[in-house]
Structures are given as structure tokens and as C-alpha cells.
XYZ file of C-alpha atoms in Angstrom:
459
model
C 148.635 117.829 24.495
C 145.831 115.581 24.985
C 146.928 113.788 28.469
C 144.795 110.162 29.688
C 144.782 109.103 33.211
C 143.773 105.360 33.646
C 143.208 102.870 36.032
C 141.813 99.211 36.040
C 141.268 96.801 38.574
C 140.605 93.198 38.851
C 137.717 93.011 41.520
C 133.955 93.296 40.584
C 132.211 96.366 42.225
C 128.820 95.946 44.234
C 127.605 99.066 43.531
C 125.186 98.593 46.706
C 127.454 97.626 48.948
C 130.290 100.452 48.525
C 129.773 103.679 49.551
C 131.801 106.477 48.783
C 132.030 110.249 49.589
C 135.012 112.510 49.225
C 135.028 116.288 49.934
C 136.701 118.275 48.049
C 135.163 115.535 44.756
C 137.739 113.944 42.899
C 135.494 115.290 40.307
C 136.162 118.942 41.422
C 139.446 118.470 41.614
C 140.275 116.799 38.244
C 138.404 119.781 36.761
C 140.332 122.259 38.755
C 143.654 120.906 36.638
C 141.986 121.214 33.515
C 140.564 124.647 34.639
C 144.798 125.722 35.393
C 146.263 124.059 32.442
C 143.820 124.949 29.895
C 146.644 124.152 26.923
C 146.251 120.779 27.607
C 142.966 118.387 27.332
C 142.870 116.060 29.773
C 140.886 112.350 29.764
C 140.024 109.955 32.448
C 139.609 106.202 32.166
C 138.740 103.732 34.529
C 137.378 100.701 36.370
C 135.096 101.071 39.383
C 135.831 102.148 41.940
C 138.093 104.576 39.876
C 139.992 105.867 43.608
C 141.468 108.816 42.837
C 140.507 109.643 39.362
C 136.391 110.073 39.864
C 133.392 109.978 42.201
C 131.074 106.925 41.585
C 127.312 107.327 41.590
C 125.652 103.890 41.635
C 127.665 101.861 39.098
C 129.087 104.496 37.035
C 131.715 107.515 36.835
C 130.041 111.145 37.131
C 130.634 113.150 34.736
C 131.921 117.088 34.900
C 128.980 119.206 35.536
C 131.361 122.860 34.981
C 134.635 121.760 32.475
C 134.173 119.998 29.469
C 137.800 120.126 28.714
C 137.946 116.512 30.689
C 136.397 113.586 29.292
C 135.699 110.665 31.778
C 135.033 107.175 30.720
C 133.904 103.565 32.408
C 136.087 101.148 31.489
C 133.866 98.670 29.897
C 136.645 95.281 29.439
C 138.526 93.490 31.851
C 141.211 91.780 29.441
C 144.267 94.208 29.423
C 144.543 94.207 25.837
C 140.803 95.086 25.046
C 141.490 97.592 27.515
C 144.078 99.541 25.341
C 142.066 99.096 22.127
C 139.785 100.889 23.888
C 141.704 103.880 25.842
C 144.023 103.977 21.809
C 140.163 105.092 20.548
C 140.643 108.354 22.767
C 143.689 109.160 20.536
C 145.761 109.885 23.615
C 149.021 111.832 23.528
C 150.304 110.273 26.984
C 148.985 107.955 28.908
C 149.416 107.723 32.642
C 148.898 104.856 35.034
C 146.919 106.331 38.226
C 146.890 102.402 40.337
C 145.176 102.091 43.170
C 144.724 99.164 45.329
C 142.069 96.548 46.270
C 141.591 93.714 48.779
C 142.758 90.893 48.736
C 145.596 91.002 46.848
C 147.942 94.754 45.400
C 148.565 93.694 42.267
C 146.207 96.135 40.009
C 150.092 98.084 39.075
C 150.624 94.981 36.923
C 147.114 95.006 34.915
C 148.060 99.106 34.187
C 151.422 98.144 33.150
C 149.854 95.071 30.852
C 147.659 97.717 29.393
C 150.754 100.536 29.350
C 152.766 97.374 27.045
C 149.512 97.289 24.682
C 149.477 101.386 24.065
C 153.374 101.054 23.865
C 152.931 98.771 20.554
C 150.916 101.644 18.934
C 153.135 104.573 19.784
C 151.378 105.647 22.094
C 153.716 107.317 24.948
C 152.679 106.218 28.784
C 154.277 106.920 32.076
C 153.696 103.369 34.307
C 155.407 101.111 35.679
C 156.793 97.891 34.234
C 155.147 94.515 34.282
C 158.823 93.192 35.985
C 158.859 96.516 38.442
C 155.432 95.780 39.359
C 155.756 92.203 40.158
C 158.735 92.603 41.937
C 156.812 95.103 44.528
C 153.715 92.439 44.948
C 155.411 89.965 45.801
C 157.039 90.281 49.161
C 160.064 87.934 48.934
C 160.992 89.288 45.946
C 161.170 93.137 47.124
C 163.417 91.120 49.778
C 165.773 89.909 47.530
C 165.934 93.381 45.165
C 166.497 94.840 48.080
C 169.630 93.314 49.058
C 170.810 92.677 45.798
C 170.832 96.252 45.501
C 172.303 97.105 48.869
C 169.363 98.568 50.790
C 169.033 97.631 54.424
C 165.745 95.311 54.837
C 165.068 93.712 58.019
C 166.500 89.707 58.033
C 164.066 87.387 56.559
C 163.214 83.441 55.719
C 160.782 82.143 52.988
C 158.514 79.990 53.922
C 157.482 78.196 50.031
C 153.798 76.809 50.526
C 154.044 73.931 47.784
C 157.493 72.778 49.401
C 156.032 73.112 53.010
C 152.939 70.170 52.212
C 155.513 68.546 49.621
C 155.843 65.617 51.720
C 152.166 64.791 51.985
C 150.898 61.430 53.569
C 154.108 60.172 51.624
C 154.580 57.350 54.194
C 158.213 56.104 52.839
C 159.492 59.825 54.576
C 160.238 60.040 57.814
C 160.430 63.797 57.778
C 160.013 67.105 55.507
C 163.101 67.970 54.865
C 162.215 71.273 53.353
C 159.810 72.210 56.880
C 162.930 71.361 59.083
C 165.120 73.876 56.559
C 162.428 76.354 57.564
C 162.707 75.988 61.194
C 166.206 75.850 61.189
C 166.939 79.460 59.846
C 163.947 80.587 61.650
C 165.885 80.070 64.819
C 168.251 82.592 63.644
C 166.224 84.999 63.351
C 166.310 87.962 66.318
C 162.733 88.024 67.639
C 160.199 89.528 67.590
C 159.364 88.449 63.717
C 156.425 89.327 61.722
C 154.921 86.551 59.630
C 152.738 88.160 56.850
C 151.581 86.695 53.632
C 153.985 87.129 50.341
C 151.053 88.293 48.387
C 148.686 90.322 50.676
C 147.673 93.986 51.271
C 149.638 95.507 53.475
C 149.472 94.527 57.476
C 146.092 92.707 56.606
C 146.930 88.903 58.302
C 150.136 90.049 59.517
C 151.405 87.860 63.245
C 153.841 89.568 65.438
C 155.386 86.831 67.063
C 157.379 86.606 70.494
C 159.515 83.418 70.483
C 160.463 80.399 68.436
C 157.522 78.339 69.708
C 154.951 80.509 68.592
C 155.928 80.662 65.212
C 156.043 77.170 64.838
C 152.220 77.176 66.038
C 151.328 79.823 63.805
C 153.562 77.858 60.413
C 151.872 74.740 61.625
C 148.459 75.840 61.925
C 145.132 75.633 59.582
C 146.003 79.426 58.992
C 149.112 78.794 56.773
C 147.765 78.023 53.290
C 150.007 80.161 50.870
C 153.366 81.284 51.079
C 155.225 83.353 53.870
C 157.916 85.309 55.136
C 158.990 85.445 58.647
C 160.978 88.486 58.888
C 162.818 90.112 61.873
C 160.627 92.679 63.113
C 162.980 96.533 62.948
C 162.877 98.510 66.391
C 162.488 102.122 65.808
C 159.922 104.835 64.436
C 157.807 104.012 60.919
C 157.432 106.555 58.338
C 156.228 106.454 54.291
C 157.386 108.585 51.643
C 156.662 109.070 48.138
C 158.900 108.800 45.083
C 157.264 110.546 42.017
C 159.592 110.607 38.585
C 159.877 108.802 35.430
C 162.312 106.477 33.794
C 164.271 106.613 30.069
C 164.578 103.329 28.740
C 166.894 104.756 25.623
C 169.174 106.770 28.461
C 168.260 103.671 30.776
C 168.349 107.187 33.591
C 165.609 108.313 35.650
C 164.686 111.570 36.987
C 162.975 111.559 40.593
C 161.559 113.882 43.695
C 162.129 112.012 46.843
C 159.404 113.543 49.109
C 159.606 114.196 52.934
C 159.042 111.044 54.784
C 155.573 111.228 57.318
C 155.543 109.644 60.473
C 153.088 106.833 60.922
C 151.532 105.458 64.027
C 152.078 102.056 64.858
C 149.162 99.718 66.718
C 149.558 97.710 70.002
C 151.596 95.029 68.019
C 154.019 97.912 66.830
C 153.236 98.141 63.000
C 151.451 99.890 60.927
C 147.393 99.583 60.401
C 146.186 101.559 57.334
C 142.904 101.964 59.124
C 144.148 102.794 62.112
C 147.186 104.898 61.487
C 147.751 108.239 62.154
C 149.916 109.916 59.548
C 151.493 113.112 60.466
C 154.576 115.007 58.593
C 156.059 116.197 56.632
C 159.732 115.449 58.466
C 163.071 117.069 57.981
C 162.256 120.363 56.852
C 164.741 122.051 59.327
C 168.322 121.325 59.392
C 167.938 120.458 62.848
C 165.515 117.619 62.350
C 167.229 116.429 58.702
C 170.137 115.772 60.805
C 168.523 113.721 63.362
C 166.412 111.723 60.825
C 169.049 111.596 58.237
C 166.906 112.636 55.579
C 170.248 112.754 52.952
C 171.040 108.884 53.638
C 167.089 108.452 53.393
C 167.137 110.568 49.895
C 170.078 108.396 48.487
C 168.862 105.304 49.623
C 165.772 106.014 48.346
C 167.004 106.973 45.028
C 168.880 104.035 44.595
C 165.756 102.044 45.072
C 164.005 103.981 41.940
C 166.996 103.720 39.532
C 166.981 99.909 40.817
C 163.597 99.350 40.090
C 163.362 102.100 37.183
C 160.332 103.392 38.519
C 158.190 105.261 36.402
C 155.317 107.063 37.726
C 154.570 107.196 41.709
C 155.317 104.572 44.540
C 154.808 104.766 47.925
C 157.924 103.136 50.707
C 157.294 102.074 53.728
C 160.139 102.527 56.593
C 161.709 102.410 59.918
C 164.408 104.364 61.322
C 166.085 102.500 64.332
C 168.161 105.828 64.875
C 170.679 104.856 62.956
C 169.732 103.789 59.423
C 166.853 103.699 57.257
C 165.259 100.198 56.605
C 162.823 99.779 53.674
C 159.840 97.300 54.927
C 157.576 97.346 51.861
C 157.029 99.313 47.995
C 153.822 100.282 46.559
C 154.297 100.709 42.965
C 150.374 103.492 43.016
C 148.479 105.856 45.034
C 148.020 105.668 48.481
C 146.389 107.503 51.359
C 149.805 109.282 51.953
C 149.032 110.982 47.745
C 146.323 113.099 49.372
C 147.852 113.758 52.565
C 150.964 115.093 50.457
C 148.622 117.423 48.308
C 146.879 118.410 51.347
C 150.045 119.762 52.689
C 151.071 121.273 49.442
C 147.794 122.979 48.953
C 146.726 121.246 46.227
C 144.686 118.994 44.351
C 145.654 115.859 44.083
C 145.531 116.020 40.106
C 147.553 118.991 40.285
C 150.495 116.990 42.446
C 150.390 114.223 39.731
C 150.657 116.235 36.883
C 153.500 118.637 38.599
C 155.937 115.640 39.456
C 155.256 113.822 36.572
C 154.275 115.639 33.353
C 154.995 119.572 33.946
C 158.661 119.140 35.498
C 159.381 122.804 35.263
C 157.188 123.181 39.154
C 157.303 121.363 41.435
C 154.023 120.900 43.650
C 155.708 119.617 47.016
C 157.313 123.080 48.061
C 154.750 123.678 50.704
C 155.858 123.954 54.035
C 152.176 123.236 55.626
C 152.143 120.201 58.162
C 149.294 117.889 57.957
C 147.587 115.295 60.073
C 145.741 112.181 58.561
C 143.150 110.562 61.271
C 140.366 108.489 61.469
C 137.276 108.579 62.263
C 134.224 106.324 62.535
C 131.802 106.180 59.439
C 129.392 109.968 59.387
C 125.995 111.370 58.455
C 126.301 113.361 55.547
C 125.687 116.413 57.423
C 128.705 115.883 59.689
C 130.858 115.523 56.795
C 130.155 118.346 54.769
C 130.745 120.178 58.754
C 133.418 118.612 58.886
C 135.359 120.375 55.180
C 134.006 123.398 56.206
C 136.078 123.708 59.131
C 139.248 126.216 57.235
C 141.911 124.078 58.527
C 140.245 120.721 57.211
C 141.859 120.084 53.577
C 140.099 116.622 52.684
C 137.233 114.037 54.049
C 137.403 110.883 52.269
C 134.149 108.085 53.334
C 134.406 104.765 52.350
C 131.184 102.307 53.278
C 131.419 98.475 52.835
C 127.707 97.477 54.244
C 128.562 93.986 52.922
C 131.622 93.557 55.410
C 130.758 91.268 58.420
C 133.992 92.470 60.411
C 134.207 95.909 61.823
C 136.797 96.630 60.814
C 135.980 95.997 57.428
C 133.026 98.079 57.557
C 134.241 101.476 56.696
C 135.760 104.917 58.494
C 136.352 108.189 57.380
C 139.766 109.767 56.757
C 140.129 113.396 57.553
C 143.031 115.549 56.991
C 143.883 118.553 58.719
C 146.479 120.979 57.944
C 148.282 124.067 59.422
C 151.433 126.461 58.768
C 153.289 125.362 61.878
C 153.654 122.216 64.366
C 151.697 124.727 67.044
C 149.147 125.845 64.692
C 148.208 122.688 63.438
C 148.057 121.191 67.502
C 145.272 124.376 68.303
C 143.780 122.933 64.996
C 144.025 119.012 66.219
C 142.427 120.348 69.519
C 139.768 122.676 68.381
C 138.433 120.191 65.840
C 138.676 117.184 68.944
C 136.428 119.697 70.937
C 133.543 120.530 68.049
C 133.447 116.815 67.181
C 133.731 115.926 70.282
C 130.296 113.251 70.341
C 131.762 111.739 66.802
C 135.440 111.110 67.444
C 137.524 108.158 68.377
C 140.023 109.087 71.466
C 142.618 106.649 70.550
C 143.512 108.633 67.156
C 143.550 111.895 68.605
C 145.420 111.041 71.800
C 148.149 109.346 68.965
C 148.115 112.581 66.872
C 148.935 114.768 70.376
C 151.382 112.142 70.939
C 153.632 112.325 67.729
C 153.374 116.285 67.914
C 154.372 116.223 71.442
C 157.326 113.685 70.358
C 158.645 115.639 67.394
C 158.056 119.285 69.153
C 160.269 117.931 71.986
């Protein structure tokens, strides 16, 4: 079968600013799957910076320098149905969406499911996401409302419409905006703390935790409110992520999903989630023991019931907290995410290989592993130090990314490292020994989190 992986994305690249190095190469590791499947020819597609399908040199995909049973091509239009006339010319069997995301705004599942529409209308199978599934997961409010049509516990939450909000104007007939005092008033229902985060933005990035009524008023009020919010009731208890991978019949209308083990995610001094600060460790609820506590079978269903609602088809990543009762389902990412190579990390496997085991090659299944894995950060390296770094035996992956455009720090760039080991004590001595030989490079507030969760879950 001849099998296309794509990706677009809506953002131009400056090749001179954006700097990226991963260890083991996404290049290496696409070739590795062709390499163990060599029945099947496999094709890559993309737009820069093609995350997850290729390495980038300058402002182009490298090409295989060992398999030539994997073709890899630049994706040369940026209209979605151009796009397909030109990924139809590769004569593809199957075609599947590999999204990624970019700042400002996650919506590059929709432009893949545009595209997946156009190959659709000339028989050309795909496994992505809809245009309506897609939408639905961008836009905040609206994962909100599928969520509770559907019966999924979401944390309480008020909409905050941007157009209605300045409706009144300098109108000077009013005497008040009706619509802004609506706001308020089921505002002050709301339990705080509350977060108030954007509709449309990428994950925590802008996100307010905010104490009491007043503040949010200030923060609604203020210069910074130009687009559309939610102020939603921020959920006590410990974050996590999993990943759904499966794919959905629209002649059975039925779906056929692996739910797989939620990781635990470090929160920052605000209490959520910071995708640059995080530490992700897991996976959770392998013994019976800990599936108890956590509830991992009310996670699974609930989780389920989320892809059949949404008829997912392909991979999406869900956010959650666990007050210690239920599961709550803050946010879905309809692509790839940092948690898709921490997951083949602790399976032992390229990344490639996890995609095409979960969704192509159902007859394995590429998340048996029962290695435990730590994701941290660490501030942007030499070269050198990197290629150390990998070639410590417990270090699975080293992922660089270098904005030298950013003016903000934290915009500037880190380095994700995962670590791996066969047990919760083995991979501690591994956390430990690898704080001690990169001791001059490190940052102590990820490691002293990492010790912390181990120490939590060991207890």
C-alpha cells in the first residue's frame, strides 16, 4: 500500500529565525518504519516546519540519506484545495493527517481536514479529522457546550461574546450594556478561582487565574480584552493528558479507539498547566492498585464517549483534572502533541511506528510497554551537550526548538528531554544521575517537580 503522511500549516516560516534539532531525527525515525514495514511505501508531505514528519535544513525538508522507500515533499501551496491536487499527484493509497500546532492560534486540524475533503472527492481514502470535529476543538466555548451536551463533566463556565461586549459603543441614548451586565451577573455565580483564557488561543498562552469577583471585572474591563472569552471555574485536583488514537466509519457511523494511560502533568505557581514549563511524567494506572485510585475505567468510558461524540478520526490529545472523584475534561487537541513522543518514548518506539500501529496496522498495538517516562525541560544547548545528552542509555529523545526572533524569554526556545526507565525506582536513579552529569546546564525547578510527582505517586 502506498501510505501519505501530511501536514500544512497556516504561518510563514523564517527559516533564520527557527532553529530546530531533534535526536533521534524525525528523519531517522520515519525511515526506521519504512525499514520494518517494507510491504508498504510510505510518503511524506508537508509545510514548514513539518513537526513531526521531517527535520528542516534552512527552508526545506531533508531528504532520506539510507531508505528510498520514503519520499518526502515541501508543500509548495497554501490554498487547501491546491494542496490536494498536489498530494492526489503522489497517487496515494491513504492519506493521513499528521497536525501539529502553531502560535497564535490551533487551528492547522481544520486546513488538514479541508485538504482530507479535497482527496475525499477523488477517492482517495484519508484518516483526519472532520472540518466540524476540528472546529468544535478550536474553539473553546464550543468544546464547552459538546461537552455537556454529551454528558462529560467540564468545569462551569460563562461566555464572554466580544462583538456583544462593545455593542453599545458611544451609543449615548443607552444608559447601560445590557449584554456586559448579563456577563457580570452569571459571573458572580461562578465558584472562584476562574480562569479567563481566550476562546481561540493556544493552550495556557494569555490565560488569568483570577481570585475574586473584582478582579475579573478589571481584567473583562481592561485594554487586554479584545476578542472573545470564557471565564470558567477553575477544577481543584491533579492534571493529566491522554491520548485517543482510532478511526471513525462514516457508513457504520462506529469508531474503533485505544484510550491511552493518562500522564501526570505539572502545574505552575497559578496551578495550570504551562507547555513550556511542564513536567510530564506517566504512564498512570498500570496496577490495579493505582487504576482504582485514579479511576482509570470511568476515565476510559468517559473518554470514549468523547471520541464517538466527536467521531474522531486519527489522534487527539485531552487535557484533565481529577478532583478525586471524577474526571473533568478541560481542553481537546484534535493532532500531535509533546505527550505523542513521550508516549513512543515509553513504548520504545518511534514515533512513526506509534502512528502507524494505532492507526493503520490494527492487528499490534504499539502502547503495550510498561516503561515510565519523564518529559523535562531544559534551557536552550550547544550542540555538543545535546548529542551528550541522547547518548546517555536511559535518554529516549532531545527535541531543540530556537526562536532568535522572540523578544520574550520565554518565547525564545528550550529543549525537551525525555527520559525513560523499567520501573518508578529505576527511572528516579535515572532522573538523579542525569541531574548530577548536567548538573552546570539544568534548571532546578523541573527536576525538583519531577522528584516531586515520583515521590507523590511512589507514596
Amino acid at each position: 500500500m502506498r501510505i501519505l503522511f501530511y501536514s500544512t500549516s497556516s504561518n510563514l516560516y523564517d527559516d533564520e529565525a527557527i532553529k530546530t534539532i531533534t535526536l533521534p531525527s524525525f528523519t531517522e525515525q520515519w525511515d526506521f518504519l519504512a525499514e520494518n514495514h517494507g510491504e508498504h511505501e510510505f510518503l511524506i508531505a508537508s509545510q514548514l516546519p513539518a513537526m513531526f514528519l521531517a527535520d528542516v535544513s534552512g527552508n526545506n525538508i531533508e531528504d532520506s540519506r539510507k531508505v528510498k522507500r520514503i519520499g518526502r515533499l515541501l508543500i509548495k501551496s497554501d490554498k487547501e484545495k491546491e494542496i490536494a491536487e498536489e498530494l492526489a499527484e503522489l497517487k496515494p493509497d491513504l492519506a493521513v493527517a499528521a497536525s501539529f500546532y502553531v502560535t497564535p492560534y490551533d487551528w492547522l486540524t481544520i486546513k488538514d481536514a479541508m485538504v482530507a475533503d479535497f482527496l475525499r472527492e477523488k477517492g482517495i481514502k484519508t484518516i483526519c479529522h472532520s472540518v466540524d470535529t476540528a472546529v468544535i476543538c478550536f474553539d473553546k466555548w464550543r468544546t464547552h457546550l459538546f461537552l455537556e451536551k454529551i454528558g462529560v463533566n467540564a468545569a462551569r463556565a460563562v461566555y464572554m461574546h466580544h462583538e456583544l461586549w462593545i455593542n453599545g459603543g458611544n451609543r449615548r441614548e443607552l444608559k447601560s450594556n445590557v449584554y456586559r451586565d448579563s456577563v457580570f451577573h452569571e459571573v458572580k455565580k461562578l465558584r472562584f478561582p476562574v480562569i479567563i483564557k481566550d476562546t481561540t488561543g493556544l493552550s495556557s498562552f494569555g490565560a488569568d487565574v483570577v481570585n475574586d469577583f473584582d478582579e475579573a471585572v478589571g481584567i473583562l474591563k481592561s485594554k487586554k480584552t479584545t476578542s472573545d472569552r470564557i471565564i470558567e471555574e477553575m477544577i481543584g485536583g491533579e492534571q493529566f493528558g491522554c491520548e485517543i488514537y482510532g478511526t471513525f466509519d462514516e457508513k457504520s457511523e462506529c469508531g474503533d479507539y485505544t484510550i491511552f494511560p493518562p500522564f501526570k502533568f505539572s502545574v505552575n505557581q497559578y496551578g495550570i498547566t504551562s507547555p513550556k514549563q511542564s513536567v510530564k511524567f506517566g504512564p498512570i494506572g498500570l496496577n490495579e492498585e493505582e487504576a482504582e485510585k485514579y479511576k482509570i475505567a470511568d476515565l476510559n468510558a468517559m473518554l470514549l464517549k468523547v471520541a464517538d461524540g466527536l467521531h474522531l478520526d486519527g489522534i487527539a490529545q485531552v487535557d484533565l483534572v481529577f478532583d478525586g472523584e471524577k474526571w473533568f475534561v478541560i481542553e481537546i487537541n484534535p493532532r500531535l502533541s509533546g505527550m505523542s513522543t513521550t508516549y513512543a518514548a515509553s513504548a520504545a518506539l518511534p514515533l512513526s511506528e506509534v502512528i502507524f500501529e494505532n492507526l493503520i496496522n490494527s492487528s499490534q498495538s504499539a502502547q503495550s510497554s510498561q516503561r515510565f517516562s519523564i518529559n523535562i525541560k531544559f534551557p536552550i544547548l550547544a550542540r555538543g551537550k545535546l548529542k551528550e545528552l541522547k547518548a546517555l542509555p536511559y535518554v529516549a529523545f532531545v527535541n531543540q526548538i530556537e526562536n532568535h526572533a522572540a523578544k520574550q524569554i520565554r518565547e525564545q526556545g528550550y529543549c525537551e528531554v525525555i527520559l525513560c526507565g523499567e520501573t518508578r525506582e529505576i527511572l528516579r536513579e535515572n532522573l538523579l544521575d542525569l541531574k548530577e552529569k548536567f548538573a552546570d546546564f539544568i534548571e532546578e525547578g523541573f527536576f525538583d517537580k519531577a522528584e516531586e510527582m515520583l515521590k507523590e505517586l511512589a507514596g
